[in-house]
mmCIF file of C-alpha atoms and ligand atoms in Angstrom:
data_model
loop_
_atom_site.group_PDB
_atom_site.id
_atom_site.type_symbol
_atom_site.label_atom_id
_atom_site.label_comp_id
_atom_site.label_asym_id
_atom_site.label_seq_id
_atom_site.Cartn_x
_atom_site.Cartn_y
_atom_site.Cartn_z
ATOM 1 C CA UNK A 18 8.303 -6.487 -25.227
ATOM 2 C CA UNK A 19 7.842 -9.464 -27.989
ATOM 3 C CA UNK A 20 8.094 -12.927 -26.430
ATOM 4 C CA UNK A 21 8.729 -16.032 -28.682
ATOM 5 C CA UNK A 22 8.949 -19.214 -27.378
ATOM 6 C CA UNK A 23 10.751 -21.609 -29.599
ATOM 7 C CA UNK A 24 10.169 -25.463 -29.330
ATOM 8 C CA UNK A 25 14.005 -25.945 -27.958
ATOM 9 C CA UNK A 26 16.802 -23.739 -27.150
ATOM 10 C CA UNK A 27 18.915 -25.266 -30.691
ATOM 11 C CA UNK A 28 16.268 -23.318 -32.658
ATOM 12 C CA UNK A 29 16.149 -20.120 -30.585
ATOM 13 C CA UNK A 30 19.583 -20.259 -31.359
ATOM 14 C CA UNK A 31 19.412 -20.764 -35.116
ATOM 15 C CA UNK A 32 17.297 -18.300 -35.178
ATOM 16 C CA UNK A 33 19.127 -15.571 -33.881
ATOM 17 C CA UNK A 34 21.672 -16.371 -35.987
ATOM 18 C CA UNK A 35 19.697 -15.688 -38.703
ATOM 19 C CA UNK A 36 18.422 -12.743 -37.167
ATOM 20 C CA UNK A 37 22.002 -11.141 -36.690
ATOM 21 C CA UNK A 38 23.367 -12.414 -40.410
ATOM 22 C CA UNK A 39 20.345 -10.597 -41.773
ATOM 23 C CA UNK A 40 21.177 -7.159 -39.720
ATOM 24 C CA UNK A 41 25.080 -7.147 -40.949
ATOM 25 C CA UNK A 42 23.404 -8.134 -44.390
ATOM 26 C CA UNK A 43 21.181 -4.834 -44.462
ATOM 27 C CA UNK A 44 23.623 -3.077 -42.578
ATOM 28 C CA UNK A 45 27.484 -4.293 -43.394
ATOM 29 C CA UNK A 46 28.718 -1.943 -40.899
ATOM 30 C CA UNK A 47 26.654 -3.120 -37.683
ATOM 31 C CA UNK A 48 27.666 -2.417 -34.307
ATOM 32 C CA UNK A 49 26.832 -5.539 -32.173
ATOM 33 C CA UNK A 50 26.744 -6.041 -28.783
ATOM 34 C CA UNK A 51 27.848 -9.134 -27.407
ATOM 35 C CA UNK A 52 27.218 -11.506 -24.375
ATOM 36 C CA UNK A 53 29.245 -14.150 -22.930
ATOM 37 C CA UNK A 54 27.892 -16.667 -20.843
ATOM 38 C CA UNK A 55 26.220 -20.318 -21.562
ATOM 39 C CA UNK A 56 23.434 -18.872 -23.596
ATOM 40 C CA UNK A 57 25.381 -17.318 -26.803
ATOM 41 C CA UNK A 58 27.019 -20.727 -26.970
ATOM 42 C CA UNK A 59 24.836 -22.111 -29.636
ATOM 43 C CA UNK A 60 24.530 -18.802 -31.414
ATOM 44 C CA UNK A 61 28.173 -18.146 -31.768
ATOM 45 C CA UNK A 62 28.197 -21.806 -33.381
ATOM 46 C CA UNK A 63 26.061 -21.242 -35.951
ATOM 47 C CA UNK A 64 27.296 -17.560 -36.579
ATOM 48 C CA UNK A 65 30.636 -19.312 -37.508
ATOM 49 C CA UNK A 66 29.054 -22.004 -39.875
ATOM 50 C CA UNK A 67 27.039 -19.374 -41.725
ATOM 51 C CA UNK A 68 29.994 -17.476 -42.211
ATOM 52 C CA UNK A 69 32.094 -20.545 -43.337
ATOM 53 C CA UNK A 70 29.303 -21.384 -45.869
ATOM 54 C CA UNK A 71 29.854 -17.419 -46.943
ATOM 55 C CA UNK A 72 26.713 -16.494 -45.624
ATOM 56 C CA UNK A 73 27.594 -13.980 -43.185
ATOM 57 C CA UNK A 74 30.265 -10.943 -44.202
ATOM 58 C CA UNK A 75 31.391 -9.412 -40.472
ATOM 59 C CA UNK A 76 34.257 -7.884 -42.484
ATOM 60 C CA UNK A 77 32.793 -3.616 -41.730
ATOM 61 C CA UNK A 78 31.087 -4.795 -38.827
ATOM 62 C CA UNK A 79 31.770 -3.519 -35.140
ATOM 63 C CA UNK A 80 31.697 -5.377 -32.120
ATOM 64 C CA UNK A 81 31.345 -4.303 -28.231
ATOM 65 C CA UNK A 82 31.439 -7.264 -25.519
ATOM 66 C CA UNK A 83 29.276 -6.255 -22.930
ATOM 67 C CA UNK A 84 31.441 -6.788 -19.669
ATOM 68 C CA UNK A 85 35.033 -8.363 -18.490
ATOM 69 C CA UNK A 86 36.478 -9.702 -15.273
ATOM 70 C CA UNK A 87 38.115 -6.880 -13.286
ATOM 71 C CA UNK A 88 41.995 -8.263 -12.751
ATOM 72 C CA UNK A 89 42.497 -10.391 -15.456
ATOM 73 C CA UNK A 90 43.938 -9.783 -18.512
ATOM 74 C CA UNK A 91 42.210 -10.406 -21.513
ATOM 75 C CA UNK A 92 44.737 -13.681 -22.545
ATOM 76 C CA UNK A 93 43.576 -15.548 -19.313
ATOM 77 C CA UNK A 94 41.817 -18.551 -20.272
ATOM 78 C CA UNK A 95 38.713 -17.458 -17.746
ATOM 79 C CA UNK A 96 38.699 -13.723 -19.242
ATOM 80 C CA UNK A 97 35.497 -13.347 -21.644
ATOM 81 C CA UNK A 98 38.165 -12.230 -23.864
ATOM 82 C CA UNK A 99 39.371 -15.606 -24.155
ATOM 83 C CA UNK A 100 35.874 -17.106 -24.483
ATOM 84 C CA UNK A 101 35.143 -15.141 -27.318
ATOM 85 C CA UNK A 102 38.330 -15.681 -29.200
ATOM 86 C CA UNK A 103 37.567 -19.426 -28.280
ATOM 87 C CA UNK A 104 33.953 -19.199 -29.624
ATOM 88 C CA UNK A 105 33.875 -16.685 -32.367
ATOM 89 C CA UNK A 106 36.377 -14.370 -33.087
ATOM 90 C CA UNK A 107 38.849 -16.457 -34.135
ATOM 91 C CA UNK A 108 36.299 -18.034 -37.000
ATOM 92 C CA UNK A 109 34.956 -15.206 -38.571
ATOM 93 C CA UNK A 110 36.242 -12.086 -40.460
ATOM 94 C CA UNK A 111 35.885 -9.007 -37.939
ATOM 95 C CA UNK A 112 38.476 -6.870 -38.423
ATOM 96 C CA UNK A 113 40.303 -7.179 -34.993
ATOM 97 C CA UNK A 114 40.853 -3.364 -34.781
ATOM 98 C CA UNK A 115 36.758 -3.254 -35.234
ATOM 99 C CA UNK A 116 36.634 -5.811 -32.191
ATOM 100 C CA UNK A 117 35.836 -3.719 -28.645
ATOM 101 C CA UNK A 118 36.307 -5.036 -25.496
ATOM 102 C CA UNK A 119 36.913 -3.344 -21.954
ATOM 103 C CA UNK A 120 40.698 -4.854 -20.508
ATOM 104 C CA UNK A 121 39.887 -6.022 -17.233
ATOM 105 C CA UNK A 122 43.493 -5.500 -16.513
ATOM 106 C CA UNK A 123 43.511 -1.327 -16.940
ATOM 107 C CA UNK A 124 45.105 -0.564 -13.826
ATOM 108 C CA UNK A 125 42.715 2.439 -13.569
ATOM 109 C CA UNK A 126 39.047 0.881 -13.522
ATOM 110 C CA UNK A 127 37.455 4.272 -14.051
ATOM 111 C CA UNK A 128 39.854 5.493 -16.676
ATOM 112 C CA UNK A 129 39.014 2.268 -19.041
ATOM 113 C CA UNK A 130 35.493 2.498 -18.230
ATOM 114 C CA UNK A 131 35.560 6.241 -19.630
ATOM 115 C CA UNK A 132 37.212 4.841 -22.393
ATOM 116 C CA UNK A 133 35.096 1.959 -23.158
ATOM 117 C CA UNK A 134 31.911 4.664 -23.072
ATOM 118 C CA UNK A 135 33.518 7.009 -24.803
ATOM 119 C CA UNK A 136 34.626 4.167 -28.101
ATOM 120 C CA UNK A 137 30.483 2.939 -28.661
ATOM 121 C CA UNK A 138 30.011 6.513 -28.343
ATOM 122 C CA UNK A 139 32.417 7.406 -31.210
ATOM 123 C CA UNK A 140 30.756 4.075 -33.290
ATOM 124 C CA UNK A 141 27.673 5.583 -32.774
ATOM 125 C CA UNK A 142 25.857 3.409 -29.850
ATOM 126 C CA UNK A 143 25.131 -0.484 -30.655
ATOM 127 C CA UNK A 144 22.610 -0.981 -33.548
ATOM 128 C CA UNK A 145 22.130 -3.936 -32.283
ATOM 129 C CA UNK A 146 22.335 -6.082 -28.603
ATOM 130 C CA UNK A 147 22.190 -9.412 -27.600
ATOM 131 C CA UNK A 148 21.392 -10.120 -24.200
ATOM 132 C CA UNK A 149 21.620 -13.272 -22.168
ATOM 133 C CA UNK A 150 19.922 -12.749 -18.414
ATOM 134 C CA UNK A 151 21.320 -13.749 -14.860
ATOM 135 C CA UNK A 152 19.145 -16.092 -13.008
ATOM 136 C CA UNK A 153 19.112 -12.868 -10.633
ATOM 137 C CA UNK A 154 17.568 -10.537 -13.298
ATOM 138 C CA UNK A 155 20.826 -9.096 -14.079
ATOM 139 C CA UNK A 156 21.895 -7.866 -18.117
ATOM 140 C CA UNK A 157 25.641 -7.577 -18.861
ATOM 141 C CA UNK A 158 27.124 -6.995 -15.038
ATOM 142 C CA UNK A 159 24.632 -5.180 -13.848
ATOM 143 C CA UNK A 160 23.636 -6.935 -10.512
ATOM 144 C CA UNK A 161 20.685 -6.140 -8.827
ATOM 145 C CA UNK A 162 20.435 -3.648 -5.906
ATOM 146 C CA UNK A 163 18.873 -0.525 -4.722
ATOM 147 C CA UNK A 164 20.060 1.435 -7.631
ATOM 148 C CA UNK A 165 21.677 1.320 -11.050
ATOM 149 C CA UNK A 166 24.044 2.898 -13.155
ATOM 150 C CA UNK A 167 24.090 4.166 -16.652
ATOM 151 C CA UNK A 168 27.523 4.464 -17.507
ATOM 152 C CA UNK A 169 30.331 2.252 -17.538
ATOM 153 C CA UNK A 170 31.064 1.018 -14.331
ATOM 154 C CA UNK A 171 32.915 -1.337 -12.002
ATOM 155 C CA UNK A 172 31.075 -3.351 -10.143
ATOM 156 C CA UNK A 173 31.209 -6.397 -7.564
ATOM 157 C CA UNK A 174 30.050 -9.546 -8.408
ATOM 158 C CA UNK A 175 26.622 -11.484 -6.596
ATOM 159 C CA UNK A 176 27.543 -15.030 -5.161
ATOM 160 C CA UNK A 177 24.767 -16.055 -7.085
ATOM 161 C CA UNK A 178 26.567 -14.376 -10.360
ATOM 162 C CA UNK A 179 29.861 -15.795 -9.332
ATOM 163 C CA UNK A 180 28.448 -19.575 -8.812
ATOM 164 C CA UNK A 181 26.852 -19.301 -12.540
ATOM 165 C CA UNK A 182 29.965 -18.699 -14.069
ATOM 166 C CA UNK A 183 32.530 -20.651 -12.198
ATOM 167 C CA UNK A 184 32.427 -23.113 -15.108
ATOM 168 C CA UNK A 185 34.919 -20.574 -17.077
ATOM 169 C CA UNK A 186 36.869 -21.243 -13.745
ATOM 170 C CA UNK A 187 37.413 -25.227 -13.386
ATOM 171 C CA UNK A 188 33.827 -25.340 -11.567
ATOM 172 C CA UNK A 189 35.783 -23.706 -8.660
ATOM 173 C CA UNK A 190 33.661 -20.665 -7.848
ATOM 174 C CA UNK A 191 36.415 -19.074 -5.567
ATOM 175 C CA UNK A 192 38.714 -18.700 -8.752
ATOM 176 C CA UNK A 193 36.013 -16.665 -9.905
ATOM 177 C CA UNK A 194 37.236 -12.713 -9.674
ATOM 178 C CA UNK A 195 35.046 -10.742 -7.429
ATOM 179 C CA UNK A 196 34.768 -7.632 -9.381
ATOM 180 C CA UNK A 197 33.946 -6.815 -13.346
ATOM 181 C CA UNK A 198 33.776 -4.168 -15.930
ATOM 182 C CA UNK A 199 30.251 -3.599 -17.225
ATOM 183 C CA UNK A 200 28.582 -1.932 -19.395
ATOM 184 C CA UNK A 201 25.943 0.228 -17.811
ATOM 185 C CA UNK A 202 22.532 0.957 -18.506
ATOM 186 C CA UNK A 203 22.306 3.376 -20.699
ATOM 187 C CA UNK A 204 24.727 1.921 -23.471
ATOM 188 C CA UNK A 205 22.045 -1.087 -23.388
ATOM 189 C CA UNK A 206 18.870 1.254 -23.139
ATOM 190 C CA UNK A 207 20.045 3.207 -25.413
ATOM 191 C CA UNK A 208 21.069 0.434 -28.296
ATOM 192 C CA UNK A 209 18.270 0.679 -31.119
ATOM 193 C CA UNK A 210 17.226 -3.080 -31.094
ATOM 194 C CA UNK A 211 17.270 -5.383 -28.182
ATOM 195 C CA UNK A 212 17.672 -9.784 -28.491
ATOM 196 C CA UNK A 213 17.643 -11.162 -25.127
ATOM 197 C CA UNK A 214 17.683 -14.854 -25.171
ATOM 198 C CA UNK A 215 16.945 -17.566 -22.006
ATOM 199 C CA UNK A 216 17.211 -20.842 -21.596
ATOM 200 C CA UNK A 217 16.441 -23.517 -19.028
ATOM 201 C CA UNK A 218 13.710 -23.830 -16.189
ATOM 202 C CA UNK A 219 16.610 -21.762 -14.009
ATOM 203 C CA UNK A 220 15.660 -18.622 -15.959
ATOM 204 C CA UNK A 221 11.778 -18.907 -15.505
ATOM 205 C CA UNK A 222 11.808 -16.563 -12.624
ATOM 206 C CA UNK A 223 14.154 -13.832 -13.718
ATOM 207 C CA UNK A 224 12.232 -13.676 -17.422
ATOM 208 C CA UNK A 225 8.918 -13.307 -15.531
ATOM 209 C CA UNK A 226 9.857 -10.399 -13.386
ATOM 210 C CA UNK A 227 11.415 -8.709 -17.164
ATOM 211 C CA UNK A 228 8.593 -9.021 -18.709
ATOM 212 C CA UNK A 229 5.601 -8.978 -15.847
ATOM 213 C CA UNK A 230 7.514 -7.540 -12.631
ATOM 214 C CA UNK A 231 7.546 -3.929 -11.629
ATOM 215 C CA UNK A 232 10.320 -1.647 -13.293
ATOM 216 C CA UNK A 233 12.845 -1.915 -10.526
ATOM 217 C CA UNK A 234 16.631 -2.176 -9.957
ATOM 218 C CA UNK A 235 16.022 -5.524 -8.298
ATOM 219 C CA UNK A 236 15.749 -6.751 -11.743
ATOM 220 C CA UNK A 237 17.800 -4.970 -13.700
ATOM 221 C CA UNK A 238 16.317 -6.722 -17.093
ATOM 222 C CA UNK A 239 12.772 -5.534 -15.953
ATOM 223 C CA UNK A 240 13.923 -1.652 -17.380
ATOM 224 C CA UNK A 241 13.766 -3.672 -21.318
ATOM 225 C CA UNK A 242 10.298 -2.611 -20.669
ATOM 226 C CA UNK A 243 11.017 0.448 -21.096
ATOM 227 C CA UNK A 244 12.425 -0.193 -24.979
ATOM 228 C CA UNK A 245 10.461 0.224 -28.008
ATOM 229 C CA UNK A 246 11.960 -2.508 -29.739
ATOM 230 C CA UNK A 247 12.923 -5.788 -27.477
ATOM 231 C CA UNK A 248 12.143 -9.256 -28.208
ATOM 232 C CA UNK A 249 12.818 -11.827 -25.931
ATOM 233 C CA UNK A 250 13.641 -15.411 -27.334
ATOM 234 C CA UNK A 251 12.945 -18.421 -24.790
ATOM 235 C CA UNK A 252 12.776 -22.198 -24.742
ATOM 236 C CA UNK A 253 9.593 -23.386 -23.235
ATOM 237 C CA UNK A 254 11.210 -24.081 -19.675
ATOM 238 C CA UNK A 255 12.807 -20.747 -19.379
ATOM 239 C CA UNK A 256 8.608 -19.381 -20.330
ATOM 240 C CA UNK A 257 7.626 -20.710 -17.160
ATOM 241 C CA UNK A 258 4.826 -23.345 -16.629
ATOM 242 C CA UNK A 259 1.387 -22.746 -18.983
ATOM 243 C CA UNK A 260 3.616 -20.804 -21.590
ATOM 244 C CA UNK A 261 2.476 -22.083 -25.145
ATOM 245 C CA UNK A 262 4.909 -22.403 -28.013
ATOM 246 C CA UNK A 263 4.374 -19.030 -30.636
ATOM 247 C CA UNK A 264 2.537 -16.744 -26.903
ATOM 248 C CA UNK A 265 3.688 -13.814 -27.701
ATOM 249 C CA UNK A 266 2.569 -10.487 -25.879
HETATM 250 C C1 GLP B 314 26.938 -13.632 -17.125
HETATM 251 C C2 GLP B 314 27.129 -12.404 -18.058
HETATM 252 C C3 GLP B 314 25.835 -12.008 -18.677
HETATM 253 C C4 GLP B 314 25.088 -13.271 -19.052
HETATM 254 C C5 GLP B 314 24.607 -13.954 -17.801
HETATM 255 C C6 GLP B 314 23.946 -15.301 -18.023
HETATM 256 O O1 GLP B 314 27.496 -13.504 -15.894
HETATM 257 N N1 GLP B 314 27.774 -11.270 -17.498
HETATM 258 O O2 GLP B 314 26.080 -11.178 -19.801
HETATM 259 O O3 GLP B 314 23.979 -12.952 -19.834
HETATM 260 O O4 GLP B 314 25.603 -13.982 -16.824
HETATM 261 O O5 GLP B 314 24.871 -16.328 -18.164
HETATM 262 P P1 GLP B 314 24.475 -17.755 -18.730
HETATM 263 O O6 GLP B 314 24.113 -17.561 -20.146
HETATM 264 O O7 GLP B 314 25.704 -18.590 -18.562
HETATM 265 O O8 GLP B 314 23.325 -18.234 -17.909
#
Protein backbone atom coordinates (compact mmCIF):
# COMPACT_ATOMS: atom_id res chain seq x y z
CA UNK A 1 0.00 0.00 0.00
CA UNK A 2 1.28 3.74 -1.04
CA UNK A 3 0.73 6.28 1.74
CA UNK A 4 0.82 10.08 0.95
CA UNK A 5 0.36 12.47 3.39
CA UNK A 6 -0.71 15.78 2.06
CA UNK A 7 -0.10 19.08 4.07
CA UNK A 8 -4.14 19.50 4.60
CA UNK A 9 -7.12 17.58 3.72
CA UNK A 10 -8.16 20.68 0.79
CA UNK A 11 -5.15 19.34 -1.16
CA UNK A 12 -5.69 15.60 -0.68
CA UNK A 13 -8.79 16.52 -2.08
CA UNK A 14 -7.60 18.47 -5.11
CA UNK A 15 -5.63 15.97 -5.73
CA UNK A 16 -7.82 13.24 -6.18
CA UNK A 17 -9.69 15.17 -8.26
CA UNK A 18 -7.08 15.37 -10.48
CA UNK A 19 -6.36 11.90 -10.10
CA UNK A 20 -9.98 10.77 -11.18
CA UNK A 21 -10.26 13.61 -14.21
CA UNK A 22 -7.04 12.09 -15.49
CA UNK A 23 -8.50 8.27 -15.34
CA UNK A 24 -11.94 9.31 -17.32
CA UNK A 25 -9.37 11.35 -19.53
CA UNK A 26 -7.31 8.08 -20.49
CA UNK A 27 -10.23 6.08 -20.15
CA UNK A 28 -13.69 8.06 -21.22
CA UNK A 29 -15.62 5.10 -20.32
CA UNK A 30 -14.45 4.58 -16.54
CA UNK A 31 -16.35 2.72 -14.11
CA UNK A 32 -16.02 4.57 -10.72
CA UNK A 33 -16.82 3.64 -7.52
CA UNK A 34 -18.16 6.04 -5.25
CA UNK A 35 -18.29 6.87 -1.44
CA UNK A 36 -20.54 8.97 0.48
CA UNK A 37 -19.72 10.21 3.69
CA UNK A 38 -17.80 13.57 5.00
CA UNK A 39 -14.61 12.68 3.24
CA UNK A 40 -15.68 12.85 -0.67
CA UNK A 41 -17.11 16.23 0.26
CA UNK A 42 -14.25 18.25 -0.98
CA UNK A 43 -13.58 15.93 -3.88
CA UNK A 44 -17.02 15.99 -5.30
CA UNK A 45 -16.49 19.96 -5.16
CA UNK A 46 -13.77 20.18 -7.16
CA UNK A 47 -14.91 17.28 -9.56
CA UNK A 48 -17.82 19.71 -10.39
CA UNK A 49 -15.58 22.87 -10.96
CA UNK A 50 -13.23 20.96 -13.24
CA UNK A 51 -16.00 19.86 -15.15
CA UNK A 52 -17.63 23.38 -15.30
CA UNK A 53 -14.24 24.77 -16.52
CA UNK A 54 -14.60 21.69 -19.28
CA UNK A 55 -11.96 19.88 -17.80
CA UNK A 56 -13.54 16.75 -16.94
CA UNK A 57 -15.94 14.79 -19.73
CA UNK A 58 -18.07 12.06 -17.38
CA UNK A 59 -20.34 11.90 -20.45
CA UNK A 60 -19.27 7.53 -21.27
CA UNK A 61 -18.36 7.18 -17.84
CA UNK A 62 -20.05 4.64 -15.31
CA UNK A 63 -20.72 5.09 -11.86
CA UNK A 64 -21.46 2.50 -8.83
CA UNK A 65 -22.18 4.10 -5.22
CA UNK A 66 -20.82 1.84 -2.89
CA UNK A 67 -23.76 1.31 -0.30
CA UNK A 68 -27.49 2.77 0.58
CA UNK A 69 -29.69 2.89 3.64
CA UNK A 70 -31.89 -0.23 3.80
CA UNK A 71 -35.73 1.35 3.97
CA UNK A 72 -35.42 4.44 2.39
CA UNK A 73 -36.01 5.32 -0.87
CA UNK A 74 -33.52 6.85 -2.84
CA UNK A 75 -35.58 10.59 -2.92
CA UNK A 76 -35.26 10.81 0.97
CA UNK A 77 -33.22 13.66 1.81
CA UNK A 78 -30.94 11.21 4.26
CA UNK A 79 -30.64 8.44 1.37
CA UNK A 80 -26.93 8.61 -0.16
CA UNK A 81 -28.94 8.87 -3.19
CA UNK A 82 -29.92 12.22 -2.29
CA UNK A 83 -26.42 13.21 -1.13
CA UNK A 84 -25.02 12.47 -4.28
CA UNK A 85 -27.57 14.17 -6.43
CA UNK A 86 -26.96 17.08 -3.85
CA UNK A 87 -23.12 16.90 -4.30
CA UNK A 88 -22.40 15.72 -7.76
CA UNK A 89 -24.69 14.27 -9.94
CA UNK A 90 -26.72 16.93 -10.54
CA UNK A 91 -23.45 19.15 -11.79
CA UNK A 92 -21.83 17.04 -14.06
CA UNK A 93 -22.66 15.16 -17.34
CA UNK A 94 -23.09 11.31 -16.36
CA UNK A 95 -25.52 9.94 -18.29
CA UNK A 96 -28.19 9.10 -15.58
CA UNK A 97 -28.89 5.64 -17.14
CA UNK A 98 -24.83 5.14 -16.65
CA UNK A 99 -25.45 6.21 -12.87
CA UNK A 100 -25.69 2.78 -10.47
CA UNK A 101 -26.95 2.77 -7.26
CA UNK A 102 -28.53 -0.11 -5.02
CA UNK A 103 -32.51 1.21 -3.98
CA UNK A 104 -32.57 0.83 -0.43
CA UNK A 105 -36.25 0.58 -0.85
CA UNK A 106 -36.29 -3.02 -3.00
CA UNK A 107 -38.68 -4.74 -0.97
CA UNK A 108 -36.54 -7.89 -1.47
CA UNK A 109 -32.97 -7.02 0.07
CA UNK A 110 -31.41 -10.10 -1.47
CA UNK A 111 -33.05 -9.81 -4.84
CA UNK A 112 -31.51 -6.06 -5.34
CA UNK A 113 -28.34 -7.09 -3.93
CA UNK A 114 -28.15 -9.90 -6.76
CA UNK A 115 -28.96 -7.29 -8.96
CA UNK A 116 -26.63 -4.67 -7.92
CA UNK A 117 -23.67 -7.60 -8.27
CA UNK A 118 -24.83 -8.80 -11.15
CA UNK A 119 -24.92 -4.74 -13.08
CA UNK A 120 -20.74 -3.99 -12.10
CA UNK A 121 -20.49 -7.42 -13.23
CA UNK A 122 -22.07 -6.73 -16.67
CA UNK A 123 -19.81 -3.12 -16.69
CA UNK A 124 -17.02 -5.13 -16.18
CA UNK A 125 -15.99 -4.60 -12.28
CA UNK A 126 -14.95 -0.85 -11.16
CA UNK A 127 -11.73 0.40 -12.90
CA UNK A 128 -11.51 2.50 -10.43
CA UNK A 129 -12.62 2.98 -6.34
CA UNK A 130 -12.65 5.57 -4.01
CA UNK A 131 -12.77 4.73 -0.55
CA UNK A 132 -13.43 6.79 2.52
CA UNK A 133 -12.81 4.56 5.97
CA UNK A 134 -15.08 4.23 9.19
CA UNK A 135 -13.40 5.30 12.31
CA UNK A 136 -14.11 1.42 13.02
CA UNK A 137 -11.98 0.17 10.05
CA UNK A 138 -14.96 -0.36 8.00
CA UNK A 139 -14.95 0.31 3.70
CA UNK A 140 -18.37 0.88 2.07
CA UNK A 141 -20.83 -0.98 4.83
CA UNK A 142 -18.81 -3.45 5.67
CA UNK A 143 -18.69 -3.35 9.56
CA UNK A 144 -16.32 -5.17 11.37
CA UNK A 145 -16.94 -8.64 12.93
CA UNK A 146 -15.85 -12.16 12.99
CA UNK A 147 -16.28 -12.59 9.34
CA UNK A 148 -16.92 -10.88 6.02
CA UNK A 149 -18.69 -11.12 2.97
CA UNK A 150 -17.84 -10.85 -0.65
CA UNK A 151 -20.92 -10.29 -2.31
CA UNK A 152 -23.55 -7.88 -2.03
CA UNK A 153 -25.07 -7.95 1.13
CA UNK A 154 -27.40 -6.50 3.75
CA UNK A 155 -26.06 -5.69 6.66
CA UNK A 156 -26.78 -3.95 10.18
CA UNK A 157 -25.34 -0.93 11.05
CA UNK A 158 -22.46 -0.40 14.24
CA UNK A 159 -23.62 2.36 16.80
CA UNK A 160 -20.40 3.67 16.19
CA UNK A 161 -21.31 3.73 12.19
CA UNK A 162 -24.71 5.06 12.95
CA UNK A 163 -23.37 8.07 15.33
CA UNK A 164 -20.85 9.10 12.32
CA UNK A 165 -23.46 9.61 10.01
CA UNK A 166 -26.37 10.99 11.90
CA UNK A 167 -25.41 14.37 10.42
CA UNK A 168 -27.36 13.22 7.05
CA UNK A 169 -30.11 12.76 9.80
CA UNK A 170 -30.61 16.30 11.69
CA UNK A 171 -27.63 15.16 14.15
CA UNK A 172 -30.35 12.78 15.55
CA UNK A 173 -28.62 9.41 15.45
CA UNK A 174 -31.93 7.44 16.14
CA UNK A 175 -33.30 8.71 12.67
CA UNK A 176 -30.46 6.95 11.41
CA UNK A 177 -31.82 3.46 9.65
CA UNK A 178 -30.38 0.46 11.27
CA UNK A 179 -29.69 -1.60 8.30
CA UNK A 180 -27.86 -0.86 4.67
CA UNK A 181 -27.09 -2.23 1.32
CA UNK A 182 -23.37 -2.73 0.75
CA UNK A 183 -21.23 -3.60 -1.48
CA UNK A 184 -19.19 -6.56 -0.41
CA UNK A 185 -15.74 -7.42 -0.55
CA UNK A 186 -15.01 -8.76 -3.44
CA UNK A 187 -16.56 -5.98 -5.80
CA UNK A 188 -13.90 -3.68 -3.84
CA UNK A 189 -10.98 -6.34 -3.89
CA UNK A 190 -11.57 -7.03 -6.98
CA UNK A 191 -11.69 -3.21 -8.56
CA UNK A 192 -8.25 -2.69 -10.49
CA UNK A 193 -7.13 0.55 -8.63
CA UNK A 194 -7.88 1.46 -5.11
CA UNK A 195 -8.05 5.62 -3.60
CA UNK A 196 -8.87 5.51 -0.06
CA UNK A 197 -8.78 8.87 1.47
CA UNK A 198 -8.83 9.94 5.56
CA UNK A 199 -9.09 12.78 7.26
CA UNK A 200 -8.95 14.05 10.82
CA UNK A 201 -7.07 12.80 14.06
CA UNK A 202 -10.51 10.47 14.43
CA UNK A 203 -9.18 8.28 11.60
CA UNK A 204 -5.55 7.80 13.01
CA UNK A 205 -6.42 4.53 14.52
CA UNK A 206 -8.48 2.83 11.87
CA UNK A 207 -5.64 3.91 9.00
CA UNK A 208 -2.97 2.34 11.25
CA UNK A 209 -4.54 -1.02 11.68
CA UNK A 210 -5.08 -0.80 7.29
CA UNK A 211 -1.94 -0.30 6.72
CA UNK A 212 0.17 -1.91 9.89
CA UNK A 213 -2.57 -4.24 11.65
CA UNK A 214 -2.99 -7.90 10.99
CA UNK A 215 -5.29 -8.90 7.92
CA UNK A 216 -8.45 -9.42 9.88
CA UNK A 217 -12.24 -8.87 9.62
CA UNK A 218 -11.99 -6.60 12.64
CA UNK A 219 -10.77 -4.14 10.21
CA UNK A 220 -12.28 -4.67 7.27
CA UNK A 221 -9.89 -1.93 5.39
CA UNK A 222 -6.81 -3.97 6.69
CA UNK A 223 -7.66 -6.74 3.52
CA UNK A 224 -6.40 -3.35 0.97
CA UNK A 225 -3.26 -5.06 1.88
CA UNK A 226 -3.94 -7.55 0.04
CA UNK A 227 -4.24 -5.21 -3.41
CA UNK A 228 -1.55 -4.64 -5.79
CA UNK A 229 -2.44 -1.26 -6.48
CA UNK A 230 -3.87 0.93 -3.32
CA UNK A 231 -2.81 4.25 -2.31
CA UNK A 232 -3.99 5.75 0.63
CA UNK A 233 -4.29 9.67 0.74
CA UNK A 234 -4.21 11.27 4.41
CA UNK A 235 -3.94 14.64 6.10
CA UNK A 236 -1.24 14.66 8.65
CA UNK A 237 -3.72 14.08 11.69
CA UNK A 238 -5.45 11.17 10.16
CA UNK A 239 -1.19 9.73 9.71
CA UNK A 240 -1.05 9.51 13.28
CA UNK A 241 1.59 11.28 15.50
CA UNK A 242 5.51 11.20 13.98
CA UNK A 243 4.00 10.81 10.36
CA UNK A 244 6.09 13.24 8.05
CA UNK A 245 4.52 15.03 5.12
CA UNK A 246 5.63 12.96 1.51
CA UNK A 247 6.33 9.13 4.22
CA UNK A 248 5.34 6.97 2.01
CA UNK A 249 5.82 3.07 2.45
C1 LIG B 1 -19.89 5.83 5.87
C2 LIG B 1 -19.86 5.13 4.49
C3 LIG B 1 -18.46 4.84 4.07
C4 LIG B 1 -17.60 6.02 4.45
C5 LIG B 1 -17.45 6.07 5.95
C6 LIG B 1 -16.71 7.28 6.48
O1 LIG B 1 -20.76 5.30 6.77
N1 LIG B 1 -20.67 3.97 4.35
O2 LIG B 1 -18.42 4.57 2.68
O3 LIG B 1 -16.33 5.89 3.89
O4 LIG B 1 -18.67 5.84 6.59
O5 LIG B 1 -17.53 8.40 6.58
P1 LIG B 1 -16.95 9.86 6.79
O6 LIG B 1 -16.23 10.20 5.55
O7 LIG B 1 -18.16 10.72 7.01
O8 LIG B 1 -16.05 9.80 7.97
Amino acid sequence: MNLRVFDSEQQAAAACAARIAEAVRDTPSLVLGLPTGRTPLNVYRELVALSARGALDLSRASTFNLDEFFGLPPEDAGSFRSYMERHFFQHVNLAPERIHFLDGSAPDAEAECARYDAELAAAGGLDLVLLGIGANGHIAFNEPGDSLLAPCHRVKLGRETRLANAALFGDDPARVPLEALTLGMASILQARRVLLLAFGARKAEAVSAMLHGPVTPRCPASFLQLHRDVEVWVDPSAAGPGRGVGATR
